């Protein structure tokens, strides 16, 4: 909650002031100083009026959010979800270390990252064994059905693969299964 407040305050100040903004995204335990990632929007010399823009879903696709997250934190993306005004991408890195990377939905810039304590790395790796379709591929395939708002690896039960949720232009949500070997998209049987 504090992270969202910090981001909202910095965003509002940047928009009102119109100057260069530095966004701090605080994630994880509030007392954990290692869970802060600083992102300076102007360090690349690209001056797009220097402001951290308010989240406007729809500019950055799920596939683009996954790409940006993996560029920041190498590993295997296992989910991406448009949540609380930003993309949240879960990445399984080497050594079974989990990270959550938050991506701005309007610019694709990294808002912050945190190391997570997850213990299901073995299950995820087992579900991905033999798979040729990545989270990015699954998001691209599901985009033919509508705007993808989440893609997630289903590592439970016998139907291992990717699950995607799309929104149609009218706002209707649909759930889809994306085959982990062929990227074929079928309606989720549980979505009836």
PDB file of C-alpha atoms in Angstrom:
ATOM      1  CA  UNK A   1       0.000   0.000   0.000  1.00  0.00           C
ATOM      2  CA  UNK A   2       2.816   2.393   0.884  1.00  0.00           C
ATOM      3  CA  UNK A   3       4.445   1.674  -2.481  1.00  0.00           C
ATOM      4  CA  UNK A   4       1.293   2.752  -4.333  1.00  0.00           C
ATOM      5  CA  UNK A   5       1.097   5.931  -2.270  1.00  0.00           C
ATOM      6  CA  UNK A   6       4.757   6.755  -2.962  1.00  0.00           C
ATOM      7  CA  UNK A   7       4.308   6.168  -6.684  1.00  0.00           C
ATOM      8  CA  UNK A   8       1.113   8.241  -6.762  1.00  0.00           C
ATOM      9  CA  UNK A   9       2.745  11.151  -4.879  1.00  0.00           C
ATOM     10  CA  UNK A  10       5.846  11.142  -7.098  1.00  0.00           C
ATOM     11  CA  UNK A  11       3.687  10.907 -10.224  1.00  0.00           C
ATOM     12  CA  UNK A  12       1.458  13.772  -9.106  1.00  0.00           C
ATOM     13  CA  UNK A  13       4.457  15.931  -8.196  1.00  0.00           C
ATOM     14  CA  UNK A  14       6.094  15.215 -11.553  1.00  0.00           C
ATOM     15  CA  UNK A  15       2.941  16.022 -13.480  1.00  0.00           C
ATOM     16  CA  UNK A  16       2.329  19.255 -11.570  1.00  0.00           C
ATOM     17  CA  UNK A  17       5.967  20.348 -11.569  1.00  0.00           C
ATOM     18  CA  UNK A  18       6.735  19.243 -15.109  1.00  0.00           C
ATOM     19  CA  UNK A  19      10.389  18.658 -14.182  1.00  0.00           C
ATOM     20  CA  UNK A  20      12.638  15.646 -14.124  1.00  0.00           C
ATOM     21  CA  UNK A  21      11.223  12.939 -11.914  1.00  0.00           C
ATOM     22  CA  UNK A  22      12.795  10.130 -10.079  1.00  0.00           C
ATOM     23  CA  UNK A  23      10.370   7.426  -9.122  1.00  0.00           C
ATOM     24  CA  UNK A  24      10.897   5.208  -6.144  1.00  0.00           C
ATOM     25  CA  UNK A  25       8.967   2.009  -6.011  1.00  0.00           C
ATOM     26  CA  UNK A  26       9.031   0.377  -2.629  1.00  0.00           C
ATOM     27  CA  UNK A  27       8.084  -3.247  -2.626  1.00  0.00           C
ATOM     28  CA  UNK A  28       8.158  -6.170  -0.271  1.00  0.00           C
ATOM     29  CA  UNK A  29       8.578  -5.688   3.437  1.00  0.00           C
ATOM     30  CA  UNK A  30       8.388  -2.058   4.463  1.00  0.00           C
ATOM     31  CA  UNK A  31      11.356  -2.573   6.787  1.00  0.00           C
ATOM     32  CA  UNK A  32      13.551  -4.237   4.132  1.00  0.00           C
ATOM     33  CA  UNK A  33      15.884  -1.608   2.638  1.00  0.00           C
ATOM     34  CA  UNK A  34      17.049  -4.017  -0.085  1.00  0.00           C
ATOM     35  CA  UNK A  35      13.615  -4.061  -1.668  1.00  0.00           C
ATOM     36  CA  UNK A  36      13.858  -0.584  -3.206  1.00  0.00           C
ATOM     37  CA  UNK A  37      14.623  -0.087  -6.866  1.00  0.00           C
ATOM     38  CA  UNK A  38      15.322   3.415  -8.139  1.00  0.00           C
ATOM     39  CA  UNK A  39      14.480   4.283 -11.712  1.00  0.00           C
ATOM     40  CA  UNK A  40      15.560   7.619 -13.183  1.00  0.00           C
ATOM     41  CA  UNK A  41      13.552   8.303 -16.331  1.00  0.00           C
ATOM     42  CA  UNK A  42      16.053  10.726 -17.838  1.00  0.00           C
ATOM     43  CA  UNK A  43      19.273   8.771 -17.413  1.00  0.00           C
ATOM     44  CA  UNK A  44      19.089   7.602 -21.038  1.00  0.00           C
ATOM     45  CA  UNK A  45      19.082  11.207 -22.266  1.00  0.00           C
ATOM     46  CA  UNK A  46      15.599  10.813 -23.696  1.00  0.00           C
ATOM     47  CA  UNK A  47      13.657  13.882 -22.623  1.00  0.00           C
ATOM     48  CA  UNK A  48       9.961  13.115 -22.970  1.00  0.00           C
ATOM     49  CA  UNK A  49       9.174  16.153 -20.768  1.00  0.00           C
ATOM     50  CA  UNK A  50      10.778  14.303 -17.867  1.00  0.00           C
ATOM     51  CA  UNK A  51       7.568  13.324 -16.142  1.00  0.00           C
ATOM     52  CA  UNK A  52       6.530   9.955 -14.857  1.00  0.00           C
ATOM     53  CA  UNK A  53       3.168   9.651 -16.563  1.00  0.00           C
ATOM     54  CA  UNK A  54       0.078   8.336 -14.858  1.00  0.00           C
ATOM     55  CA  UNK A  55      -0.747   4.743 -15.751  1.00  0.00           C
ATOM     56  CA  UNK A  56      -2.914   4.507 -18.841  1.00  0.00           C
ATOM     57  CA  UNK A  57      -3.517   0.815 -19.538  1.00  0.00           C
ATOM     58  CA  UNK A  58      -3.394  -0.176 -23.162  1.00  0.00           C
ATOM     59  CA  UNK A  59      -0.191   1.352 -24.457  1.00  0.00           C
ATOM     60  CA  UNK A  60       2.184  -1.467 -23.446  1.00  0.00           C
ATOM     61  CA  UNK A  61       1.033  -4.997 -24.248  1.00  0.00           C
ATOM     62  CA  UNK A  62       1.522  -7.982 -21.967  1.00  0.00           C
ATOM     63  CA  UNK A  63       4.214  -9.307 -24.318  1.00  0.00           C
ATOM     64  CA  UNK A  64       6.064  -5.974 -24.229  1.00  0.00           C
ATOM     65  CA  UNK A  65       5.836  -5.881 -20.427  1.00  0.00           C
ATOM     66  CA  UNK A  66       7.386  -9.365 -20.245  1.00  0.00           C
ATOM     67  CA  UNK A  67      10.194  -8.282 -22.582  1.00  0.00           C
ATOM     68  CA  UNK A  68      10.926  -5.185 -20.482  1.00  0.00           C
ATOM     69  CA  UNK A  69      10.903  -7.190 -17.245  1.00  0.00           C
ATOM     70  CA  UNK A  70      13.296  -9.811 -18.628  1.00  0.00           C
ATOM     71  CA  UNK A  71      15.629  -7.105 -19.914  1.00  0.00           C
ATOM     72  CA  UNK A  72      15.776  -5.740 -16.364  1.00  0.00           C
ATOM     73  CA  UNK A  73      15.802  -9.108 -14.562  1.00  0.00           C
ATOM     74  CA  UNK A  74      16.985 -12.048 -16.702  1.00  0.00           C
ATOM     75  CA  UNK A  75      15.269 -15.386 -16.161  1.00  0.00           C
ATOM     76  CA  UNK A  76      11.976 -17.027 -17.096  1.00  0.00           C
ATOM     77  CA  UNK A  77       8.778 -15.003 -16.929  1.00  0.00           C
ATOM     78  CA  UNK A  78       5.979 -17.091 -15.452  1.00  0.00           C
ATOM     79  CA  UNK A  79       3.228 -14.483 -15.219  1.00  0.00           C
ATOM     80  CA  UNK A  80       2.291 -10.940 -16.201  1.00  0.00           C
ATOM     81  CA  UNK A  81      -0.756  -9.138 -14.885  1.00  0.00           C
ATOM     82  CA  UNK A  82      -2.077  -5.626 -15.261  1.00  0.00           C
ATOM     83  CA  UNK A  83      -2.627  -4.854 -11.582  1.00  0.00           C
ATOM     84  CA  UNK A  84      -3.084  -1.593  -9.665  1.00  0.00           C
ATOM     85  CA  UNK A  85      -2.212   0.538 -12.680  1.00  0.00           C
ATOM     86  CA  UNK A  86       0.985  -1.253 -13.741  1.00  0.00           C
ATOM     87  CA  UNK A  87       2.148  -4.544 -15.170  1.00  0.00           C
ATOM     88  CA  UNK A  88       3.443  -6.976 -12.551  1.00  0.00           C
ATOM     89  CA  UNK A  89       5.727  -9.622 -14.044  1.00  0.00           C
ATOM     90  CA  UNK A  90       6.977 -12.594 -11.989  1.00  0.00           C
ATOM     91  CA  UNK A  91      10.403 -13.846 -13.070  1.00  0.00           C
ATOM     92  CA  UNK A  92      12.131 -17.060 -12.001  1.00  0.00           C
ATOM     93  CA  UNK A  93      15.858 -16.340 -12.186  1.00  0.00           C
ATOM     94  CA  UNK A  94      18.833 -18.658 -11.867  1.00  0.00           C
ATOM     95  CA  UNK A  95      19.220 -20.429  -8.571  1.00  0.00           C
ATOM     96  CA  UNK A  96      15.459 -20.574  -8.050  1.00  0.00           C
ATOM     97  CA  UNK A  97      15.320 -16.902  -7.077  1.00  0.00           C
ATOM     98  CA  UNK A  98      11.995 -15.153  -7.710  1.00  0.00           C
ATOM     99  CA  UNK A  99      11.562 -11.490  -8.641  1.00  0.00           C
ATOM    100  CA  UNK A 100       8.518  -9.323  -9.243  1.00  0.00           C
ATOM    101  CA  UNK A 101       9.135  -6.526 -11.731  1.00  0.00           C
ATOM    102  CA  UNK A 102       6.627  -3.668 -12.102  1.00  0.00           C
ATOM    103  CA  UNK A 103       6.356  -2.097 -15.559  1.00  0.00           C
ATOM    104  CA  UNK A 104       4.662   1.197 -16.459  1.00  0.00           C
ATOM    105  CA  UNK A 105       1.768   0.382 -18.820  1.00  0.00           C
ATOM    106  CA  UNK A 106       2.159   3.628 -20.736  1.00  0.00           C
ATOM    107  CA  UNK A 107       5.919   3.658 -21.340  1.00  0.00           C
ATOM    108  CA  UNK A 108       7.257   0.148 -20.666  1.00  0.00           C
ATOM    109  CA  UNK A 109       9.782   1.501 -18.169  1.00  0.00           C
ATOM    110  CA  UNK A 110      10.647  -0.432 -15.039  1.00  0.00           C
ATOM    111  CA  UNK A 111       8.978   1.129 -12.006  1.00  0.00           C
ATOM    112  CA  UNK A 112      10.553  -1.201  -9.484  1.00  0.00           C
ATOM    113  CA  UNK A 113      11.583  -4.737  -8.682  1.00  0.00           C
ATOM    114  CA  UNK A 114      11.688  -6.897  -5.626  1.00  0.00           C
ATOM    115  CA  UNK A 115      13.055 -10.270  -4.693  1.00  0.00           C
ATOM    116  CA  UNK A 116      10.301 -12.643  -3.573  1.00  0.00           C
ATOM    117  CA  UNK A 117      10.227 -15.649  -1.295  1.00  0.00           C
ATOM    118  CA  UNK A 118       8.551 -18.374  -3.339  1.00  0.00           C
ATOM    119  CA  UNK A 119       9.164 -22.079  -2.991  1.00  0.00           C
ATOM    120  CA  UNK A 120       7.536 -23.497  -6.114  1.00  0.00           C
ATOM    121  CA  UNK A 121      10.493 -23.197  -8.488  1.00  0.00           C
ATOM    122  CA  UNK A 122      10.728 -26.977  -8.986  1.00  0.00           C
ATOM    123  CA  UNK A 123       7.056 -27.194  -9.995  1.00  0.00           C
ATOM    124  CA  UNK A 124       7.435 -24.312 -12.441  1.00  0.00           C
ATOM    125  CA  UNK A 125      10.558 -25.782 -14.011  1.00  0.00           C
ATOM    126  CA  UNK A 126       8.787 -29.159 -14.327  1.00  0.00           C
ATOM    127  CA  UNK A 127       5.769 -27.517 -15.996  1.00  0.00           C
ATOM    128  CA  UNK A 128       8.050 -25.747 -18.477  1.00  0.00           C
ATOM    129  CA  UNK A 129      10.075 -28.870 -19.313  1.00  0.00           C
ATOM    130  CA  UNK A 130       9.595 -29.544 -23.023  1.00  0.00           C
ATOM    131  CA  UNK A 131       7.688 -26.290 -23.536  1.00  0.00           C
ATOM    132  CA  UNK A 132       8.713 -24.075 -26.430  1.00  0.00           C
ATOM    133  CA  UNK A 133       6.155 -21.316 -25.796  1.00  0.00           C
ATOM    134  CA  UNK A 134       7.221 -18.537 -23.432  1.00  0.00           C
ATOM    135  CA  UNK A 135       5.001 -16.151 -21.479  1.00  0.00           C
ATOM    136  CA  UNK A 136       5.676 -13.547 -24.183  1.00  0.00           C
ATOM    137  CA  UNK A 137       4.663 -16.014 -26.916  1.00  0.00           C
ATOM    138  CA  UNK A 138       1.498 -16.969 -25.007  1.00  0.00           C
ATOM    139  CA  UNK A 139       0.557 -13.292 -24.590  1.00  0.00           C
ATOM    140  CA  UNK A 140       1.072 -12.652 -28.311  1.00  0.00           C
ATOM    141  CA  UNK A 141      -1.037 -15.689 -29.235  1.00  0.00           C
ATOM    142  CA  UNK A 142      -3.876 -14.716 -26.869  1.00  0.00           C
ATOM    143  CA  UNK A 143      -3.834 -11.130 -28.182  1.00  0.00           C
ATOM    144  CA  UNK A 144      -5.702 -12.406 -31.246  1.00  0.00           C
ATOM    145  CA  UNK A 145      -8.692 -12.911 -28.897  1.00  0.00           C
ATOM    146  CA  UNK A 146      -8.653  -9.445 -27.266  1.00  0.00           C
ATOM    147  CA  UNK A 147      -6.487  -7.210 -25.110  1.00  0.00           C
ATOM    148  CA  UNK A 148      -4.438  -9.448 -22.818  1.00  0.00           C
ATOM    149  CA  UNK A 149      -4.622  -8.317 -19.188  1.00  0.00           C
ATOM    150  CA  UNK A 150      -2.887 -11.350 -17.698  1.00  0.00           C
ATOM    151  CA  UNK A 151      -0.931 -14.419 -18.688  1.00  0.00           C
ATOM    152  CA  UNK A 152       0.061 -17.048 -16.153  1.00  0.00           C
ATOM    153  CA  UNK A 153       1.708 -20.465 -16.137  1.00  0.00           C
ATOM    154  CA  UNK A 154      -0.640 -23.167 -14.872  1.00  0.00           C
ATOM    155  CA  UNK A 155       1.669 -25.663 -13.196  1.00  0.00           C
ATOM    156  CA  UNK A 156      -1.084 -27.559 -11.355  1.00  0.00           C
ATOM    157  CA  UNK A 157      -2.744 -30.804 -12.385  1.00  0.00           C
ATOM    158  CA  UNK A 158      -2.549 -32.482 -15.773  1.00  0.00           C
ATOM    159  CA  UNK A 159      -3.357 -29.442 -17.920  1.00  0.00           C
ATOM    160  CA  UNK A 160      -0.025 -27.664 -17.597  1.00  0.00           C
ATOM    161  CA  UNK A 161       0.321 -24.668 -19.880  1.00  0.00           C
ATOM    162  CA  UNK A 162      -0.397 -20.979 -20.132  1.00  0.00           C
ATOM    163  CA  UNK A 163      -3.617 -19.298 -19.071  1.00  0.00           C
ATOM    164  CA  UNK A 164      -4.507 -15.866 -20.431  1.00  0.00           C
ATOM    165  CA  UNK A 165      -7.269 -13.411 -19.685  1.00  0.00           C
ATOM    166  CA  UNK A 166      -8.411 -10.980 -22.346  1.00  0.00           C
ATOM    167  CA  UNK A 167     -10.798  -8.053 -22.432  1.00  0.00           C
ATOM    168  CA  UNK A 168     -12.854  -7.279 -25.508  1.00  0.00           C
ATOM    169  CA  UNK A 169     -13.472  -3.697 -26.599  1.00  0.00           C
ATOM    170  CA  UNK A 170     -16.800  -3.821 -24.735  1.00  0.00           C
ATOM    171  CA  UNK A 171     -15.019  -4.829 -21.523  1.00  0.00           C
ATOM    172  CA  UNK A 172     -16.069  -8.498 -21.510  1.00  0.00           C
ATOM    173  CA  UNK A 173     -13.445 -10.751 -19.914  1.00  0.00           C
ATOM    174  CA  UNK A 174     -12.580 -14.172 -21.345  1.00  0.00           C
ATOM    175  CA  UNK A 175     -10.167 -16.840 -20.167  1.00  0.00           C
ATOM    176  CA  UNK A 176      -8.043 -18.849 -22.585  1.00  0.00           C
ATOM    177  CA  UNK A 177      -5.605 -21.750 -22.501  1.00  0.00           C
ATOM    178  CA  UNK A 178      -2.448 -21.463 -24.576  1.00  0.00           C
ATOM    179  CA  UNK A 179      -0.695 -24.715 -25.441  1.00  0.00           C
ATOM    180  CA  UNK A 180       2.920 -24.670 -24.132  1.00  0.00           C
ATOM    181  CA  UNK A 181       4.244 -26.436 -27.250  1.00  0.00           C
ATOM    182  CA  UNK A 182       2.152 -25.076 -30.122  1.00  0.00           C
ATOM    183  CA  UNK A 183       0.783 -21.721 -28.838  1.00  0.00           C
ATOM    184  CA  UNK A 184      -2.698 -22.723 -29.991  1.00  0.00           C
ATOM    185  CA  UNK A 185      -5.372 -20.800 -28.098  1.00  0.00           C
ATOM    186  CA  UNK A 186      -8.537 -22.518 -26.887  1.00  0.00           C
ATOM    187  CA  UNK A 187     -11.329 -21.303 -24.619  1.00  0.00           C
ATOM    188  CA  UNK A 188     -10.863 -22.171 -20.971  1.00  0.00           C
ATOM    189  CA  UNK A 189     -13.391 -24.886 -20.164  1.00  0.00           C
ATOM    190  CA  UNK A 190     -13.747 -23.504 -16.625  1.00  0.00           C
ATOM    191  CA  UNK A 191     -14.746 -20.078 -18.027  1.00  0.00           C
ATOM    192  CA  UNK A 192     -18.357 -21.096 -18.758  1.00  0.00           C
TER     193      UNK A 192
END
